[in-house]
Coordinates of C-alpha atoms in Angstrom, one line a residue:
X22 CA 60.3 124.0 91.7
X23 CA 63.5 125.8 92.7
X24 CA 63.6 128.4 95.4
X25 CA 66.7 130.6 96.1
X26 CA 67.3 132.4 99.3
X27 CA 69.9 134.0 101.5
X28 CA 69.1 132.0 104.6
X29 CA 67.4 128.6 104.9
X30 CA 66.2 127.8 108.4
X31 CA 65.4 124.2 109.1
X32 CA 63.1 123.9 112.0
X33 CA 59.8 125.8 112.7
X34 CA 59.8 125.7 116.5
X35 CA 60.6 128.6 118.8
X36 CA 64.3 128.5 118.0
X37 CA 64.0 128.3 114.2
X38 CA 61.0 130.7 114.1
X39 CA 62.8 133.4 116.1
X40 CA 66.0 133.1 114.1
X41 CA 64.1 133.2 110.8
X42 CA 62.1 136.2 112.0
X43 CA 65.3 138.1 113.1
X44 CA 67.1 137.2 109.8
X45 CA 64.2 138.6 107.8
X46 CA 64.1 141.7 110.0
X47 CA 67.7 142.2 109.0
X48 CA 66.9 142.2 105.4
X49 CA 67.7 138.6 104.4
X50 CA 65.6 136.6 102.0
X51 CA 64.6 133.6 104.2
X52 CA 63.0 130.2 103.6
X53 CA 61.7 128.4 106.8
X54 CA 61.1 124.6 106.7
X55 CA 58.6 123.5 109.3
X56 CA 58.0 119.8 109.7
X57 CA 54.9 117.9 110.2
X58 CA 52.6 118.2 113.2
X59 CA 53.6 114.7 114.3
X60 CA 57.3 115.6 114.6
X61 CA 58.9 115.6 118.1
X62 CA 58.2 119.3 119.1
X63 CA 59.1 121.0 122.3
X64 CA 57.7 124.5 121.5
X65 CA 54.0 123.4 121.3
X66 CA 54.3 121.5 124.6
X67 CA 56.0 124.2 126.4
X68 CA 55.3 125.4 130.0
X69 CA 55.7 129.1 128.9
X70 CA 58.4 130.3 131.3
X71 CA 61.0 133.0 130.5
X72 CA 63.3 131.7 133.2
X73 CA 66.7 132.8 134.6
X74 CA 67.2 131.8 138.2
X75 CA 68.0 128.1 137.8
X76 CA 70.4 128.5 134.8
X77 CA 74.2 128.3 134.9
X78 CA 75.3 126.9 138.2
X79 CA 78.1 125.0 136.5
X80 CA 78.1 127.1 133.3
X81 CA 78.3 130.8 134.1
X82 CA 78.0 131.9 130.5
X83 CA 74.6 130.2 130.3
X84 CA 73.3 132.3 133.2
X85 CA 74.5 135.5 131.6
X86 CA 73.1 134.6 128.2
X87 CA 69.7 133.7 129.6
X88 CA 69.6 136.9 131.7
X89 CA 70.4 138.9 128.5
X90 CA 67.5 137.3 126.6
X91 CA 65.1 137.8 129.5
X92 CA 65.9 141.5 129.6
X93 CA 65.3 141.7 125.8
X94 CA 62.0 139.9 126.0
X95 CA 59.8 142.9 126.7
X96 CA 61.0 144.7 123.6
X97 CA 60.7 141.5 121.5
X98 CA 57.1 140.9 122.6
X99 CA 56.2 144.6 122.0
X100 CA 57.7 144.5 118.5
X101 CA 55.7 141.3 117.6
X102 CA 52.5 142.8 119.1
X103 CA 52.9 146.0 117.1
X104 CA 53.4 144.1 113.8
X105 CA 50.8 141.4 114.3
X106 CA 48.2 142.9 116.7
X107 CA 48.6 139.8 118.9
X108 CA 49.5 139.9 122.6
X109 CA 51.9 137.3 123.8
X110 CA 50.8 137.9 127.4
X111 CA 54.4 138.4 128.4
X112 CA 55.1 139.3 132.0
X113 CA 58.4 139.9 133.8
X114 CA 56.9 140.0 137.2
X115 CA 59.6 137.8 138.9
X116 CA 59.4 134.1 139.4
X117 CA 59.2 131.7 142.3
X118 CA 60.6 128.3 143.3
X119 CA 58.6 126.9 146.2
X120 CA 60.2 125.1 149.2
X121 CA 58.3 122.4 151.1
X122 CA 59.8 121.7 154.5
X123 CA 63.0 122.9 156.2
X124 CA 65.3 120.6 154.2
X125 CA 64.2 122.0 150.9
X126 CA 64.5 125.5 152.3
X127 CA 68.1 125.0 153.5
X128 CA 69.1 123.3 150.2
X129 CA 67.7 126.3 148.4
X130 CA 69.6 128.7 150.6
X131 CA 72.9 126.9 150.0
X132 CA 72.2 126.9 146.2
X133 CA 71.6 130.6 146.1
X134 CA 74.7 131.3 148.2
X135 CA 76.8 129.4 145.6
X136 CA 75.2 131.4 142.8
X137 CA 75.8 134.6 144.7
X138 CA 79.5 133.6 145.2
X139 CA 79.8 132.8 141.5
X140 CA 78.1 135.9 140.1
X141 CA 77.8 138.4 142.9
X142 CA 74.6 139.4 144.6
X143 CA 74.2 142.4 142.2
X144 CA 74.2 140.3 139.0
X145 CA 72.4 137.4 140.5
X146 CA 69.5 139.1 142.2
X147 CA 67.6 135.9 143.3
X148 CA 66.9 135.8 147.0
X149 CA 65.2 133.6 149.4
X150 CA 61.8 134.6 150.8
X151 CA 60.4 133.4 154.1
X152 CA 56.9 132.1 154.3
X153 CA 55.6 135.4 155.5
X154 CA 57.4 137.3 152.7
X155 CA 56.1 134.9 150.2
X156 CA 52.6 135.3 151.4
X157 CA 52.9 139.1 151.1
X158 CA 53.8 138.6 147.3
X159 CA 50.8 136.3 146.6
X160 CA 48.1 137.6 149.0
X161 CA 45.2 135.9 147.2
X162 CA 46.8 132.4 147.6
X163 CA 46.3 130.1 150.6
X164 CA 49.6 128.4 151.3
X165 CA 49.8 124.8 152.5
X166 CA 51.3 124.2 156.0
X167 CA 54.4 122.6 154.6
X168 CA 55.4 125.7 152.6
X169 CA 58.5 127.2 154.2
X170 CA 59.3 129.8 151.6
X171 CA 60.5 130.3 148.1
X172 CA 63.4 131.6 146.0
X173 CA 62.4 134.7 143.9
X174 CA 64.2 136.3 141.0
X175 CA 63.1 139.6 139.5
X176 CA 64.3 138.6 136.1
X177 CA 61.9 135.6 135.6
X178 CA 58.5 135.8 133.9
X179 CA 56.2 133.9 131.6
X180 CA 54.5 134.1 128.2
X181 CA 51.9 132.3 126.2
X182 CA 54.0 129.9 124.1
X183 CA 51.2 129.2 121.6
X184 CA 50.7 132.9 121.1
X185 CA 54.4 133.3 120.6
X186 CA 54.3 130.7 117.8
X187 CA 51.3 132.2 116.2
X188 CA 52.8 135.8 116.3
X189 CA 56.1 134.6 114.9
X190 CA 54.5 132.8 111.9
X191 CA 52.2 135.7 111.2
X192 CA 55.1 138.1 111.4
X193 CA 57.2 135.8 109.1
X194 CA 54.4 135.9 106.6
X195 CA 54.2 139.6 106.7
X196 CA 58.0 139.9 106.1
X197 CA 57.8 137.8 103.0
X198 CA 59.4 134.7 104.4
X199 CA 58.7 131.6 102.4
X200 CA 57.1 129.0 104.7
X201 CA 57.3 125.3 103.7
X202 CA 55.0 123.6 106.1
X203 CA 54.1 120.0 106.8
X204 CA 57.2 118.4 105.2
X205 CA 60.6 117.4 106.5
X206 CA 63.8 117.9 104.7
X207 CA 64.2 114.8 102.4
X208 CA 67.8 115.6 101.5
X209 CA 70.3 118.2 102.4
X210 CA 73.9 118.8 101.4
X211 CA 76.6 121.5 100.8
X212 CA 76.9 122.4 97.1
X213 CA 79.3 124.9 95.6
X214 CA 79.6 127.9 97.9
X215 CA 76.1 127.3 99.4
X216 CA 73.7 124.6 100.3
X217 CA 70.8 122.7 98.7
X218 CA 67.8 121.0 100.4
X219 CA 65.0 118.9 98.8
X220 CA 61.6 119.3 100.5
X221 CA 59.1 117.2 98.6
X222 CA 58.9 118.7 95.0
X223 CA 60.8 121.9 96.1
X224 CA 64.5 122.4 95.9
X225 CA 65.9 125.2 98.0
X226 CA 69.3 126.7 97.3
X227 CA 70.7 128.9 100.0
X228 CA 73.8 130.9 100.8
X229 CA 73.5 130.0 104.5
X230 CA 71.6 127.4 106.4
X231 CA 70.5 127.3 110.0
X232 CA 69.8 123.9 111.5
X233 CA 67.4 124.4 114.4
X234 CA 65.3 121.2 114.1
X235 CA 65.5 120.0 117.7
X236 CA 65.9 116.3 118.0
X237 CA 66.2 116.1 114.2
X238 CA 69.2 118.3 114.2
X239 CA 71.8 115.6 114.9
X240 CA 71.5 113.9 111.5
X241 CA 71.2 117.2 109.6
X242 CA 74.3 118.7 111.3
X243 CA 76.3 115.6 110.5
X244 CA 75.8 116.5 106.8
X245 CA 77.9 119.7 107.4
X246 CA 80.3 118.0 109.9
X247 CA 78.9 119.5 113.1
X248 CA 78.5 117.2 116.0
X249 CA 75.2 117.6 117.8
X250 CA 75.1 115.3 120.9
X251 CA 71.4 115.5 122.1
X252 CA 69.1 113.6 124.3
X253 CA 65.5 113.7 125.0
X254 CA 63.9 114.3 128.4
X255 CA 60.1 114.0 128.8
X256 CA 58.1 116.6 130.8
X257 CA 54.4 116.3 131.5
X258 CA 52.0 119.1 132.0
X259 CA 48.5 119.2 133.6
X260 CA 46.1 122.1 132.8
X261 CA 43.0 123.0 134.8
X262 CA 39.7 124.7 134.0
X263 CA 39.6 128.5 134.4
X264 CA 39.5 129.5 138.1
X265 CA 39.6 132.8 140.0
X266 CA 43.0 134.5 139.8
X267 CA 45.2 133.8 142.8
X268 CA 48.8 133.5 141.5
X269 CA 50.1 136.7 140.0
X270 CA 53.7 135.3 139.6
X271 CA 54.8 132.2 137.8
X272 CA 56.8 129.5 139.5
X273 CA 59.0 126.8 138.0
X274 CA 56.3 124.2 138.6
X275 CA 53.0 126.0 138.9
X276 CA 51.7 129.0 136.9
X277 CA 48.3 130.6 136.3
X278 CA 47.7 132.0 132.9
X279 CA 46.1 135.4 132.4
X280 CA 43.0 133.5 131.2
X281 CA 42.8 131.7 134.6
X282 CA 43.9 128.2 133.8
X283 CA 46.5 126.7 136.1
X284 CA 49.5 124.7 134.6
X285 CA 51.4 122.2 136.6
X286 CA 54.6 120.8 135.2
X287 CA 57.7 119.5 136.9
X288 CA 58.6 116.0 135.6
X289 CA 62.0 115.2 134.3
X290 CA 61.9 111.7 132.8
X291 CA 64.5 109.9 130.8
X292 CA 62.3 107.7 128.7
X293 CA 63.8 108.2 125.2
X294 CA 61.3 109.5 122.7
X295 CA 58.2 108.4 124.4
X296 CA 55.7 111.4 124.5
X297 CA 53.0 109.5 126.4
X298 CA 51.5 110.7 129.7
X299 CA 51.4 108.5 132.8
X300 CA 49.0 108.7 135.8
X301 CA 51.7 107.9 138.2
X302 CA 53.8 110.9 137.3
X303 CA 50.9 113.4 136.9
X304 CA 49.6 112.2 140.3
X305 CA 52.9 113.1 142.0
X306 CA 52.9 116.5 140.3
X307 CA 49.3 117.2 141.4
X308 CA 50.1 116.1 145.0
X309 CA 53.0 118.6 145.3
X310 CA 50.9 121.4 143.8
X311 CA 48.2 120.8 146.3
X312 CA 50.8 120.8 149.1
X313 CA 51.7 124.3 148.0
X314 CA 48.2 125.5 147.2
X315 CA 45.6 123.3 149.0
X316 CA 42.7 125.0 147.2
X317 CA 43.9 123.4 143.9
X318 CA 42.4 120.1 145.3
X319 CA 38.9 121.4 144.4
X320 CA 39.9 122.5 140.8
X321 CA 39.1 120.4 137.8
X322 CA 42.0 119.5 135.7
X323 CA 40.9 118.9 132.1
X324 CA 43.9 117.8 130.1
X325 CA 47.4 116.4 130.3
X326 CA 50.1 116.3 127.7
X327 CA 53.9 115.6 127.4
X328 CA 56.8 117.0 125.4
X329 CA 60.4 116.2 125.0
X330 CA 63.1 118.6 126.1
X331 CA 66.1 118.9 123.8
X332 CA 69.1 118.5 126.1
X333 CA 72.9 118.6 125.4
X334 CA 75.2 116.8 127.8
X335 CA 75.7 119.9 130.0
X336 CA 72.2 121.3 129.4
X337 CA 73.4 124.5 127.7
X338 CA 72.7 125.5 124.1
X339 CA 74.9 124.7 121.1
X340 CA 75.6 127.4 118.6
X341 CA 78.1 126.4 116.0
X342 CA 79.3 127.2 112.4
X343 CA 80.8 124.4 110.3
X344 CA 84.6 124.8 109.9
X345 CA 84.5 122.8 106.7
X346 CA 81.4 124.4 105.3
X347 CA 81.2 128.0 106.4
X348 CA 77.7 129.4 106.3
X349 CA 76.2 126.3 107.9
X350 CA 75.1 127.0 111.4
X351 CA 73.6 124.9 114.2
X352 CA 71.3 126.3 116.9
X353 CA 69.8 123.9 119.5
X354 CA 68.8 124.4 123.0
X355 CA 66.3 123.4 125.8
X356 CA 65.1 127.0 126.5
X357 CA 63.8 128.0 123.1
X358 CA 61.2 130.3 124.6
X359 CA 63.4 131.9 127.2
X360 CA 66.1 132.5 124.6
X361 CA 63.8 133.6 121.7
X362 CA 64.5 137.3 122.2
X363 CA 68.3 136.8 122.0
X364 CA 67.8 134.4 119.0
X365 CA 65.7 137.0 117.1
X366 CA 68.2 139.7 117.6
X367 CA 71.8 138.7 118.4
X368 CA 72.0 135.3 116.9
X369 CA 70.0 136.2 113.7
X370 CA 72.1 139.3 113.1
X371 CA 75.3 137.3 113.4
X372 CA 74.1 134.6 111.0
X373 CA 73.1 137.2 108.4
X374 CA 76.6 138.7 108.8
X375 CA 78.2 135.2 108.5
X376 CA 79.6 134.8 112.0
X377 CA 78.4 133.8 115.4
X378 CA 78.6 136.7 118.0
X379 CA 81.2 136.7 120.7
X380 CA 78.4 136.4 123.3
X381 CA 78.0 132.7 122.5
X382 CA 81.6 131.7 122.0
X383 CA 81.4 129.4 125.0
X384 CA 78.5 127.4 123.4
X385 CA 80.4 125.7 120.6
X386 CA 79.9 122.1 119.6
X387 CA 83.7 121.4 120.1
X388 CA 83.2 121.2 123.9
X389 CA 81.5 117.8 123.3
X390 CA 84.2 116.2 121.0
X391 CA 84.6 113.3 123.4
X392 CA 80.9 112.9 124.2
X393 CA 78.9 110.0 122.6
X394 CA 75.3 110.7 121.8
X395 CA 72.0 109.0 121.0
X396 CA 70.6 109.5 117.5
X397 CA 67.0 110.8 117.2
X398 CA 64.7 108.4 115.4

């Protein structure tokens, strides 16, 4: 069976899903290849933050790009809800990063000052809250005695990442996108003035291709002579039973969903492609969460899972078009949920038009020409 399309998107996570959605919205005929459920996925193990404040300390363009996407998120979520009837539970209420002890508070103060010096206080609106100011923002929460304050940014928020994926796939179906689920790309190559991919018994011929397959992108990108140096970083998450609402703002390590469950996630582990959970790490995460909110000690935590972040050498995304094979694009990043709104609008529109937008000129793959990388399995 042969399928022809304008844009073939390889990768059905938040990055590929958002780009496929945006390309279809811009009138392109799109095929989206989504791999098996056993693939190394970040989107379905996601903490659900739409996060700005910690991005770009050594890469200013990353801060600006993330801020732009965060500001587009409300419209993106509303558009998906109107078309699918599904709420993504998106909130841009501002986000917190808690400090335990004077040393962490002082370190956070210095970090914020560096960011203000880099961007200006007007553009980088994150500020440090004292313990009393923090307590005023979350009046239902009982803070532990070691809490000295928190950084707060008005641009941060959160979303239900599983509802995002569900809404994207329902919207893709409504837009007539051909979804090839449950199979990887068996073979992929440039051919003529386009590209051809073999997925099981189906052959897809496309004028343009977007490689957004997470850790699987390195091998695919090499076929069109784009270098994709990626490494995996494991993050573990704990989730509680539903408890009474106490935390109206998300933080970078603790957030309460609108249904009442509490998520704890803060680990950054360089363990290759191991997606197992460990008691030692989840215990440390839980201990810190209880130090912030002592009442969590009485909550029942019902599940733990792990996912693999997709990281480049400098932590920022890669957006690239092949020089030898124009029309072949690479889009990989760690913050697929945070950047989904920009991917669905700015990136998707540029791909349909055949060029990457100027807003992402700094994120090309050429910046890593001298960096070696580890191949995904």
